């Protein structure tokens, strides 16, 4: 039996958590199989949408995010918002480094495929506000820091997405003498996506904790209620993955070479962003939970928004939309792999001083 950090943590996980990678791979395969074998399934799933995203996916995301946001200790958010070592690197990594890196990789790997290239650039502009909460929680990141950084990304997303889209898809290519399709998306479309996919589960999670602690106290809330609702985060995740892959099963399996071409720069992007952000966190003196949160919030992308924008601007059957769909196909297995790397990386960070009280440790309450 492993005695390293990852092995110790794994021993505390439930059966569902311990084999999460297996369940995700099964969900991916099931989705691809359903999308390929059941005629018209993708069209049926895509008929009803919320902000351009299939209703089943939207429901899955809401179910996925609610339990994690219900675990956040909202009375501790003030200490996070005052931590400049965390906030400033996060803003720079998300809104300067991330879009620039994806722009460069898209042109390096896909110079002859303008539709796919545009789709990748859109993915790079959409910073993560959903699944990153799951990856952060599984990797024992700081929940309160994740809540703050996700909220910060949401605000900047509303303000900066359209501006960055104009810069990377119109101004910069023109200045460099490159041909690139422009992006036309309204601030309201982005704000609506943020309000639905972050606002609803955030309010629900806050009210659940507030009312639950007021009625029965924090000990009951974290030892009795959280273990009951926690597993629904993974149920929502697996359901979302099945539906997402089913929606594009035929397109993905019918164009395997194109998918590989799109996947390579995405793979490079996720690994570079995650590893670089983790190194930045270590360099500026963050502890392991906060460095982990910094890494996952910088490496993840808001595929819901990217796919919705690509479909609304270029059409559901466009190369841009396919590139958006390939994003989570690569992101899901890569980031679940990086969860294990993050757990193993705890040995490279100073150990936190022990704190009195059973509720002080982030691992004392039931996990996802």
PDB file of N, CA, C and O in Angstrom, residues 101-168:
ATOM      1  N   UNK A 101      -1.023  32.485 -24.825  1.00  0.00           N
ATOM      2  CA  UNK A 101      -0.457  31.161 -25.079  1.00  0.00           C
ATOM      3  C   UNK A 101      -1.320  30.375 -26.060  1.00  0.00           C
ATOM      4  O   UNK A 101      -0.800  29.745 -26.991  1.00  0.00           O
ATOM      5  N   UNK A 102      -2.654  30.398 -25.887  1.00  0.00           N
ATOM      6  CA  UNK A 102      -3.522  29.670 -26.804  1.00  0.00           C
ATOM      7  C   UNK A 102      -3.456  30.251 -28.210  1.00  0.00           C
ATOM      8  O   UNK A 102      -3.469  29.502 -29.197  1.00  0.00           O
ATOM      9  N   UNK A 103      -3.384  31.561 -28.330  1.00  0.00           N
ATOM     10  CA  UNK A 103      -3.242  32.207 -29.636  1.00  0.00           C
ATOM     11  C   UNK A 103      -1.964  31.717 -30.331  1.00  0.00           C
ATOM     12  O   UNK A 103      -1.986  31.341 -31.514  1.00  0.00           O
ATOM     13  N   UNK A 104      -0.861  31.699 -29.590  1.00  0.00           N
ATOM     14  CA  UNK A 104       0.412  31.260 -30.169  1.00  0.00           C
ATOM     15  C   UNK A 104       0.363  29.788 -30.572  1.00  0.00           C
ATOM     16  O   UNK A 104       0.793  29.419 -31.682  1.00  0.00           O
ATOM     17  N   UNK A 105      -0.165  28.931 -29.702  1.00  0.00           N
ATOM     18  CA  UNK A 105      -0.232  27.499 -30.010  1.00  0.00           C
ATOM     19  C   UNK A 105      -1.159  27.223 -31.194  1.00  0.00           C
ATOM     20  O   UNK A 105      -0.877  26.349 -32.024  1.00  0.00           O
ATOM     21  N   UNK A 106      -2.270  27.957 -31.279  1.00  0.00           N
ATOM     22  CA  UNK A 106      -3.205  27.762 -32.391  1.00  0.00           C
ATOM     23  C   UNK A 106      -2.534  28.069 -33.720  1.00  0.00           C
ATOM     24  O   UNK A 106      -2.718  27.340 -34.709  1.00  0.00           O
ATOM     25  N   UNK A 107      -1.751  29.122 -33.765  1.00  0.00           N
ATOM     26  CA  UNK A 107      -1.072  29.477 -35.015  1.00  0.00           C
ATOM     27  C   UNK A 107       0.111  28.558 -35.300  1.00  0.00           C
ATOM     28  O   UNK A 107       0.413  28.266 -36.462  1.00  0.00           O
ATOM     29  N   UNK A 108       0.780  28.080 -34.252  1.00  0.00           N
ATOM     30  CA  UNK A 108       1.928  27.176 -34.459  1.00  0.00           C
ATOM     31  C   UNK A 108       1.465  25.819 -34.981  1.00  0.00           C
ATOM     32  O   UNK A 108       2.046  25.271 -35.926  1.00  0.00           O
ATOM     33  N   UNK A 109       0.397  25.267 -34.399  1.00  0.00           N
ATOM     34  CA  UNK A 109      -0.033  23.909 -34.734  1.00  0.00           C
ATOM     35  C   UNK A 109      -1.082  23.855 -35.843  1.00  0.00           C
ATOM     36  O   UNK A 109      -1.211  22.818 -36.501  1.00  0.00           O
ATOM     37  N   UNK A 110      -1.834  24.926 -36.045  1.00  0.00           N
ATOM     38  CA  UNK A 110      -2.921  24.896 -37.033  1.00  0.00           C
ATOM     39  C   UNK A 110      -2.845  26.072 -38.011  1.00  0.00           C
ATOM     40  O   UNK A 110      -3.854  26.744 -38.262  1.00  0.00           O
ATOM     41  N   UNK A 111      -1.697  26.326 -38.604  1.00  0.00           N
ATOM     42  CA  UNK A 111      -1.592  27.480 -39.514  1.00  0.00           C
ATOM     43  C   UNK A 111      -2.416  27.308 -40.782  1.00  0.00           C
ATOM     44  O   UNK A 111      -2.811  28.300 -41.406  1.00  0.00           O
ATOM     45  N   UNK A 112      -2.721  26.055 -41.161  1.00  0.00           N
ATOM     46  CA  UNK A 112      -3.456  25.777 -42.404  1.00  0.00           C
ATOM     47  C   UNK A 112      -4.927  25.463 -42.169  1.00  0.00           C
ATOM     48  O   UNK A 112      -5.650  25.126 -43.112  1.00  0.00           O
ATOM     49  N   UNK A 113      -5.398  25.559 -40.921  1.00  0.00           N
ATOM     50  CA  UNK A 113      -6.785  25.211 -40.599  1.00  0.00           C
ATOM     51  C   UNK A 113      -7.437  26.378 -39.841  1.00  0.00           C
ATOM     52  O   UNK A 113      -7.555  26.362 -38.611  1.00  0.00           O
ATOM     53  N   UNK A 114      -7.870  27.404 -40.563  1.00  0.00           N
ATOM     54  CA  UNK A 114      -8.360  28.629 -39.906  1.00  0.00           C
ATOM     55  C   UNK A 114      -9.579  28.429 -39.022  1.00  0.00           C
ATOM     56  O   UNK A 114      -9.705  29.090 -37.986  1.00  0.00           O
ATOM     57  N   UNK A 115     -10.503  27.521 -39.397  1.00  0.00           N
ATOM     58  CA  UNK A 115     -11.693  27.333 -38.571  1.00  0.00           C
ATOM     59  C   UNK A 115     -11.330  26.729 -37.214  1.00  0.00           C
ATOM     60  O   UNK A 115     -11.787  27.208 -36.165  1.00  0.00           O
ATOM     61  N   UNK A 116     -10.536  25.687 -37.232  1.00  0.00           N
ATOM     62  CA  UNK A 116     -10.117  25.060 -35.977  1.00  0.00           C
ATOM     63  C   UNK A 116      -9.280  26.032 -35.147  1.00  0.00           C
ATOM     64  O   UNK A 116      -9.389  26.073 -33.922  1.00  0.00           O
ATOM     65  N   UNK A 117      -8.434  26.786 -35.831  1.00  0.00           N
ATOM     66  CA  UNK A 117      -7.587  27.758 -35.131  1.00  0.00           C
ATOM     67  C   UNK A 117      -8.443  28.792 -34.394  1.00  0.00           C
ATOM     68  O   UNK A 117      -8.195  29.115 -33.235  1.00  0.00           O
ATOM     69  N   UNK A 118      -9.454  29.302 -35.067  1.00  0.00           N
ATOM     70  CA  UNK A 118     -10.355  30.273 -34.436  1.00  0.00           C
ATOM     71  C   UNK A 118     -11.054  29.655 -33.230  1.00  0.00           C
ATOM     72  O   UNK A 118     -11.184  30.290 -32.175  1.00  0.00           O
ATOM     73  N   UNK A 119     -11.503  28.410 -33.379  1.00  0.00           N
ATOM     74  CA  UNK A 119     -12.166  27.733 -32.275  1.00  0.00           C
ATOM     75  C   UNK A 119     -11.263  27.600 -31.060  1.00  0.00           C
ATOM     76  O   UNK A 119     -11.701  27.803 -29.916  1.00  0.00           O
ATOM     77  N   UNK A 120      -9.984  27.272 -31.284  1.00  0.00           N
ATOM     78  CA  UNK A 120      -9.040  27.153 -30.171  1.00  0.00           C
ATOM     79  C   UNK A 120      -8.822  28.493 -29.485  1.00  0.00           C
ATOM     80  O   UNK A 120      -8.737  28.569 -28.254  1.00  0.00           O
ATOM     81  N   UNK A 121      -8.717  29.544 -30.263  1.00  0.00           N
ATOM     82  CA  UNK A 121      -8.510  30.873 -29.681  1.00  0.00           C
ATOM     83  C   UNK A 121      -9.705  31.252 -28.808  1.00  0.00           C
ATOM     84  O   UNK A 121      -9.539  31.826 -27.723  1.00  0.00           O
ATOM     85  N   UNK A 122     -10.915  30.923 -29.255  1.00  0.00           N
ATOM     86  CA  UNK A 122     -12.106  31.197 -28.452  1.00  0.00           C
ATOM     87  C   UNK A 122     -12.057  30.421 -27.136  1.00  0.00           C
ATOM     88  O   UNK A 122     -12.404  30.947 -26.076  1.00  0.00           O
ATOM     89  N   UNK A 123     -11.624  29.160 -27.200  1.00  0.00           N
ATOM     90  CA  UNK A 123     -11.478  28.359 -25.973  1.00  0.00           C
ATOM     91  C   UNK A 123     -10.501  29.043 -25.020  1.00  0.00           C
ATOM     92  O   UNK A 123     -10.733  29.111 -23.804  1.00  0.00           O
ATOM     93  N   UNK A 124      -9.415  29.584 -25.548  1.00  0.00           N
ATOM     94  CA  UNK A 124      -8.417  30.248 -24.712  1.00  0.00           C
ATOM     95  C   UNK A 124      -8.924  31.512 -24.051  1.00  0.00           C
ATOM     96  O   UNK A 124      -8.440  31.902 -22.983  1.00  0.00           O
ATOM     97  N   UNK A 125      -9.909  32.153 -24.679  1.00  0.00           N
ATOM     98  CA  UNK A 125     -10.464  33.387 -24.120  1.00  0.00           C
ATOM     99  C   UNK A 125     -11.455  33.124 -23.001  1.00  0.00           C
ATOM    100  O   UNK A 125     -11.712  33.997 -22.170  1.00  0.00           O
ATOM    101  N   UNK A 126     -12.063  31.936 -22.991  1.00  0.00           N
ATOM    102  CA  UNK A 126     -13.116  31.610 -22.017  1.00  0.00           C
ATOM    103  C   UNK A 126     -12.487  30.966 -20.785  1.00  0.00           C
ATOM    104  O   UNK A 126     -12.163  29.789 -20.783  1.00  0.00           O
ATOM    105  N   UNK A 127     -12.328  31.743 -19.739  1.00  0.00           N
ATOM    106  CA  UNK A 127     -11.693  31.235 -18.518  1.00  0.00           C
ATOM    107  C   UNK A 127     -12.698  30.433 -17.699  1.00  0.00           C
ATOM    108  O   UNK A 127     -13.895  30.729 -17.676  1.00  0.00           O
ATOM    109  N   UNK A 128     -12.211  29.448 -16.985  1.00  0.00           N
ATOM    110  CA  UNK A 128     -13.093  28.462 -16.370  1.00  0.00           C
ATOM    111  C   UNK A 128     -13.863  28.998 -15.172  1.00  0.00           C
ATOM    112  O   UNK A 128     -13.307  29.689 -14.318  1.00  0.00           O
ATOM    113  N   UNK A 129     -15.174  28.671 -15.122  1.00  0.00           N
ATOM    114  CA  UNK A 129     -15.995  29.025 -13.959  1.00  0.00           C
ATOM    115  C   UNK A 129     -16.813  27.828 -13.464  1.00  0.00           C
ATOM    116  O   UNK A 129     -17.674  27.987 -12.624  1.00  0.00           O
ATOM    117  N   UNK A 130     -16.564  26.634 -14.005  1.00  0.00           N
ATOM    118  CA  UNK A 130     -17.421  25.502 -13.636  1.00  0.00           C
ATOM    119  C   UNK A 130     -16.605  24.290 -13.193  1.00  0.00           C
ATOM    120  O   UNK A 130     -16.398  24.072 -12.005  1.00  0.00           O
ATOM    121  N   UNK A 131     -16.139  23.485 -14.146  1.00  0.00           N
ATOM    122  CA  UNK A 131     -15.496  22.222 -13.789  1.00  0.00           C
ATOM    123  C   UNK A 131     -14.247  22.404 -12.938  1.00  0.00           C
ATOM    124  O   UNK A 131     -13.861  21.490 -12.213  1.00  0.00           O
ATOM    125  N   UNK A 132     -13.618  23.564 -13.015  1.00  0.00           N
ATOM    126  CA  UNK A 132     -12.414  23.789 -12.220  1.00  0.00           C
ATOM    127  C   UNK A 132     -12.697  23.590 -10.738  1.00  0.00           C
ATOM    128  O   UNK A 132     -11.816  23.171  -9.974  1.00  0.00           O
ATOM    129  N   UNK A 133     -13.923  23.850 -10.306  1.00  0.00           N
ATOM    130  CA  UNK A 133     -14.280  23.672  -8.899  1.00  0.00           C
ATOM    131  C   UNK A 133     -14.168  22.203  -8.504  1.00  0.00           C
ATOM    132  O   UNK A 133     -13.724  21.865  -7.400  1.00  0.00           O
ATOM    133  N   UNK A 134     -14.550  21.315  -9.419  1.00  0.00           N
ATOM    134  CA  UNK A 134     -14.440  19.880  -9.156  1.00  0.00           C
ATOM    135  C   UNK A 134     -12.978  19.461  -9.088  1.00  0.00           C
ATOM    136  O   UNK A 134     -12.544  18.765  -8.163  1.00  0.00           O
ATOM    137  N   UNK A 135     -12.180  19.842 -10.099  1.00  0.00           N
ATOM    138  CA  UNK A 135     -10.768  19.433 -10.118  1.00  0.00           C
ATOM    139  C   UNK A 135     -10.046  19.966  -8.879  1.00  0.00           C
ATOM    140  O   UNK A 135      -9.242  19.258  -8.265  1.00  0.00           O
ATOM    141  N   UNK A 136     -10.310  21.210  -8.526  1.00  0.00           N
ATOM    142  CA  UNK A 136      -9.677  21.803  -7.353  1.00  0.00           C
ATOM    143  C   UNK A 136     -10.036  21.035  -6.087  1.00  0.00           C
ATOM    144  O   UNK A 136      -9.181  20.784  -5.232  1.00  0.00           O
ATOM    145  N   UNK A 137     -11.279  20.662  -5.958  1.00  0.00           N
ATOM    146  CA  UNK A 137     -11.718  19.945  -4.758  1.00  0.00           C
ATOM    147  C   UNK A 137     -11.079  18.566  -4.671  1.00  0.00           C
ATOM    148  O   UNK A 137     -10.647  18.123  -3.607  1.00  0.00           O
ATOM    149  N   UNK A 138     -11.019  17.862  -5.806  1.00  0.00           N
ATOM    150  CA  UNK A 138     -10.408  16.533  -5.815  1.00  0.00           C
ATOM    151  C   UNK A 138      -8.918  16.594  -5.505  1.00  0.00           C
ATOM    152  O   UNK A 138      -8.356  15.671  -4.915  1.00  0.00           O
ATOM    153  N   UNK A 139      -8.252  17.692  -5.897  1.00  0.00           N
ATOM    154  CA  UNK A 139      -6.812  17.834  -5.681  1.00  0.00           C
ATOM    155  C   UNK A 139      -6.483  18.448  -4.326  1.00  0.00           C
ATOM    156  O   UNK A 139      -5.330  18.754  -4.052  1.00  0.00           O
ATOM    157  N   UNK A 140      -7.488  18.631  -3.472  1.00  0.00           N
ATOM    158  CA  UNK A 140      -7.315  19.200  -2.133  1.00  0.00           C
ATOM    159  C   UNK A 140      -6.852  20.647  -2.210  1.00  0.00           C
ATOM    160  O   UNK A 140      -6.010  21.095  -1.414  1.00  0.00           O
ATOM    161  N   UNK A 141      -7.394  21.388  -3.201  1.00  0.00           N
ATOM    162  CA  UNK A 141      -7.117  22.810  -3.266  1.00  0.00           C
ATOM    163  C   UNK A 141      -7.922  23.557  -2.222  1.00  0.00           C
ATOM    164  O   UNK A 141      -8.738  22.987  -1.492  1.00  0.00           O
ATOM    165  N   UNK A 142      -7.706  24.854  -2.151  1.00  0.00           N
ATOM    166  CA  UNK A 142      -8.381  25.713  -1.185  1.00  0.00           C
ATOM    167  C   UNK A 142      -9.766  26.084  -1.725  1.00  0.00           C
ATOM    168  O   UNK A 142      -9.881  26.794  -2.716  1.00  0.00           O
ATOM    169  N   UNK A 143     -10.835  25.604  -1.073  1.00  0.00           N
ATOM    170  CA  UNK A 143     -12.187  25.838  -1.582  1.00  0.00           C
ATOM    171  C   UNK A 143     -12.557  27.315  -1.580  1.00  0.00           C
ATOM    172  O   UNK A 143     -13.173  27.817  -2.514  1.00  0.00           O
ATOM    173  N   UNK A 144     -12.202  28.006  -0.486  1.00  0.00           N
ATOM    174  CA  UNK A 144     -12.552  29.417  -0.408  1.00  0.00           C
ATOM    175  C   UNK A 144     -11.808  30.218  -1.464  1.00  0.00           C
ATOM    176  O   UNK A 144     -12.384  31.107  -2.103  1.00  0.00           O
ATOM    177  N   UNK A 145     -10.527  29.901  -1.697  1.00  0.00           N
ATOM    178  CA  UNK A 145      -9.763  30.582  -2.734  1.00  0.00           C
ATOM    179  C   UNK A 145     -10.358  30.302  -4.108  1.00  0.00           C
ATOM    180  O   UNK A 145     -10.447  31.195  -4.960  1.00  0.00           O
ATOM    181  N   UNK A 146     -10.792  29.055  -4.332  1.00  0.00           N
ATOM    182  CA  UNK A 146     -11.403  28.708  -5.618  1.00  0.00           C
ATOM    183  C   UNK A 146     -12.675  29.514  -5.846  1.00  0.00           C
ATOM    184  O   UNK A 146     -12.916  30.009  -6.955  1.00  0.00           O
ATOM    185  N   UNK A 147     -13.494  29.663  -4.799  1.00  0.00           N
ATOM    186  CA  UNK A 147     -14.732  30.434  -4.938  1.00  0.00           C
ATOM    187  C   UNK A 147     -14.441  31.879  -5.318  1.00  0.00           C
ATOM    188  O   UNK A 147     -15.107  32.461  -6.176  1.00  0.00           O
ATOM    189  N   UNK A 148     -13.431  32.472  -4.686  1.00  0.00           N
ATOM    190  CA  UNK A 148     -13.076  33.863  -4.981  1.00  0.00           C
ATOM    191  C   UNK A 148     -12.524  34.003  -6.396  1.00  0.00           C
ATOM    192  O   UNK A 148     -12.914  34.904  -7.148  1.00  0.00           O
ATOM    193  N   UNK A 149     -11.610  33.112  -6.786  1.00  0.00           N
ATOM    194  CA  UNK A 149     -10.997  33.217  -8.117  1.00  0.00           C
ATOM    195  C   UNK A 149     -12.010  32.959  -9.223  1.00  0.00           C
ATOM    196  O   UNK A 149     -11.965  33.598 -10.281  1.00  0.00           O
ATOM    197  N   UNK A 150     -12.927  32.029  -8.996  1.00  0.00           N
ATOM    198  CA  UNK A 150     -13.967  31.769  -9.988  1.00  0.00           C
ATOM    199  C   UNK A 150     -14.884  32.987 -10.132  1.00  0.00           C
ATOM    200  O   UNK A 150     -15.254  33.384 -11.240  1.00  0.00           O
ATOM    201  N   UNK A 151     -15.241  33.592  -8.998  1.00  0.00           N
ATOM    202  CA  UNK A 151     -16.068  34.796  -9.054  1.00  0.00           C
ATOM    203  C   UNK A 151     -15.324  35.928  -9.762  1.00  0.00           C
ATOM    204  O   UNK A 151     -15.911  36.677 -10.564  1.00  0.00           O
ATOM    205  N   UNK A 152     -14.038  36.058  -9.481  1.00  0.00           N
ATOM    206  CA  UNK A 152     -13.225  37.092 -10.128  1.00  0.00           C
ATOM    207  C   UNK A 152     -13.148  36.860 -11.632  1.00  0.00           C
ATOM    208  O   UNK A 152     -13.294  37.789 -12.434  1.00  0.00           O
ATOM    209  N   UNK A 153     -12.941  35.598 -12.028  1.00  0.00           N
ATOM    210  CA  UNK A 153     -12.929  35.264 -13.454  1.00  0.00           C
ATOM    211  C   UNK A 153     -14.257  35.594 -14.117  1.00  0.00           C
ATOM    212  O   UNK A 153     -14.299  36.028 -15.272  1.00  0.00           O
ATOM    213  N   UNK A 154     -15.341  35.377 -13.384  1.00  0.00           N
ATOM    214  CA  UNK A 154     -16.664  35.640 -13.946  1.00  0.00           C
ATOM    215  C   UNK A 154     -16.845  37.122 -14.261  1.00  0.00           C
ATOM    216  O   UNK A 154     -17.346  37.494 -15.325  1.00  0.00           O
ATOM    217  N   UNK A 155     -16.429  37.969 -13.324  1.00  0.00           N
ATOM    218  CA  UNK A 155     -16.538  39.410 -13.547  1.00  0.00           C
ATOM    219  C   UNK A 155     -15.690  39.836 -14.732  1.00  0.00           C
ATOM    220  O   UNK A 155     -16.143  40.563 -15.623  1.00  0.00           O
ATOM    221  N   UNK A 156     -14.445  39.371 -14.771  1.00  0.00           N
ATOM    222  CA  UNK A 156     -13.560  39.737 -15.870  1.00  0.00           C
ATOM    223  C   UNK A 156     -14.050  39.150 -17.188  1.00  0.00           C
ATOM    224  O   UNK A 156     -13.854  39.742 -18.250  1.00  0.00           O
ATOM    225  N   UNK A 157     -14.712  37.988 -17.118  1.00  0.00           N
ATOM    226  CA  UNK A 157     -15.209  37.364 -18.337  1.00  0.00           C
ATOM    227  C   UNK A 157     -16.264  38.236 -19.008  1.00  0.00           C
ATOM    228  O   UNK A 157     -16.268  38.405 -20.226  1.00  0.00           O
ATOM    229  N   UNK A 158     -17.156  38.792 -18.211  1.00  0.00           N
ATOM    230  CA  UNK A 158     -18.194  39.659 -18.746  1.00  0.00           C
ATOM    231  C   UNK A 158     -17.573  40.888 -19.398  1.00  0.00           C
ATOM    232  O   UNK A 158     -17.983  41.321 -20.474  1.00  0.00           O
ATOM    233  N   UNK A 159     -16.563  41.451 -18.748  1.00  0.00           N
ATOM    234  CA  UNK A 159     -15.962  42.697 -19.223  1.00  0.00           C
ATOM    235  C   UNK A 159     -14.963  42.455 -20.348  1.00  0.00           C
ATOM    236  O   UNK A 159     -14.925  43.209 -21.332  1.00  0.00           O
ATOM    237  N   UNK A 160     -14.148  41.389 -20.223  1.00  0.00           N
ATOM    238  CA  UNK A 160     -12.983  41.258 -21.087  1.00  0.00           C
ATOM    239  C   UNK A 160     -13.138  40.305 -22.265  1.00  0.00           C
ATOM    240  O   UNK A 160     -12.357  40.387 -23.216  1.00  0.00           O
ATOM    241  N   UNK A 161     -14.114  39.401 -22.241  1.00  0.00           N
ATOM    242  CA  UNK A 161     -14.186  38.382 -23.296  1.00  0.00           C
ATOM    243  C   UNK A 161     -14.314  39.009 -24.684  1.00  0.00           C
ATOM    244  O   UNK A 161     -13.577  38.678 -25.613  1.00  0.00           O
ATOM    245  N   UNK A 162     -15.269  39.904 -24.842  1.00  0.00           N
ATOM    246  CA  UNK A 162     -15.471  40.538 -26.139  1.00  0.00           C
ATOM    247  C   UNK A 162     -14.278  41.360 -26.570  1.00  0.00           C
ATOM    248  O   UNK A 162     -13.872  41.344 -27.744  1.00  0.00           O
ATOM    249  N   UNK A 163     -13.678  42.083 -25.623  1.00  0.00           N
ATOM    250  CA  UNK A 163     -12.514  42.909 -25.935  1.00  0.00           C
ATOM    251  C   UNK A 163     -11.330  42.050 -26.369  1.00  0.00           C
ATOM    252  O   UNK A 163     -10.652  42.344 -27.363  1.00  0.00           O
ATOM    253  N   UNK A 164     -11.074  40.967 -25.637  1.00  0.00           N
ATOM    254  CA  UNK A 164      -9.976  40.067 -26.003  1.00  0.00           C
ATOM    255  C   UNK A 164     -10.261  39.356 -27.322  1.00  0.00           C
ATOM    256  O   UNK A 164      -9.346  39.088 -28.109  1.00  0.00           O
ATOM    257  N   UNK A 165     -11.542  39.031 -27.568  1.00  0.00           N
ATOM    258  CA  UNK A 165     -11.902  38.432 -28.846  1.00  0.00           C
ATOM    259  C   UNK A 165     -11.577  39.355 -30.002  1.00  0.00           C
ATOM    260  O   UNK A 165     -11.046  38.920 -31.036  1.00  0.00           O
ATOM    261  N   UNK A 166     -11.890  40.632 -29.847  1.00  0.00           N
ATOM    262  CA  UNK A 166     -11.549  41.617 -30.886  1.00  0.00           C
ATOM    263  C   UNK A 166     -10.029  41.720 -31.054  1.00  0.00           C
ATOM    264  O   UNK A 166      -9.519  41.770 -32.177  1.00  0.00           O
ATOM    265  N   UNK A 167      -9.302  41.705 -29.927  1.00  0.00           N
ATOM    266  CA  UNK A 167      -7.844  41.863 -30.000  1.00  0.00           C
ATOM    267  C   UNK A 167      -7.180  40.679 -30.704  1.00  0.00           C
ATOM    268  O   UNK A 167      -6.356  40.860 -31.613  1.00  0.00           O
ATOM    269  N   UNK A 168      -7.545  39.434 -30.289  1.00  0.00           N
ATOM    270  CA  UNK A 168      -6.858  38.252 -30.809  1.00  0.00           C
ATOM    271  C   UNK A 168      -7.410  37.760 -32.149  1.00  0.00           C
ATOM    272  O   UNK A 168      -6.715  37.019 -32.864  1.00  0.00           O
TER     273      UNK A 168
END
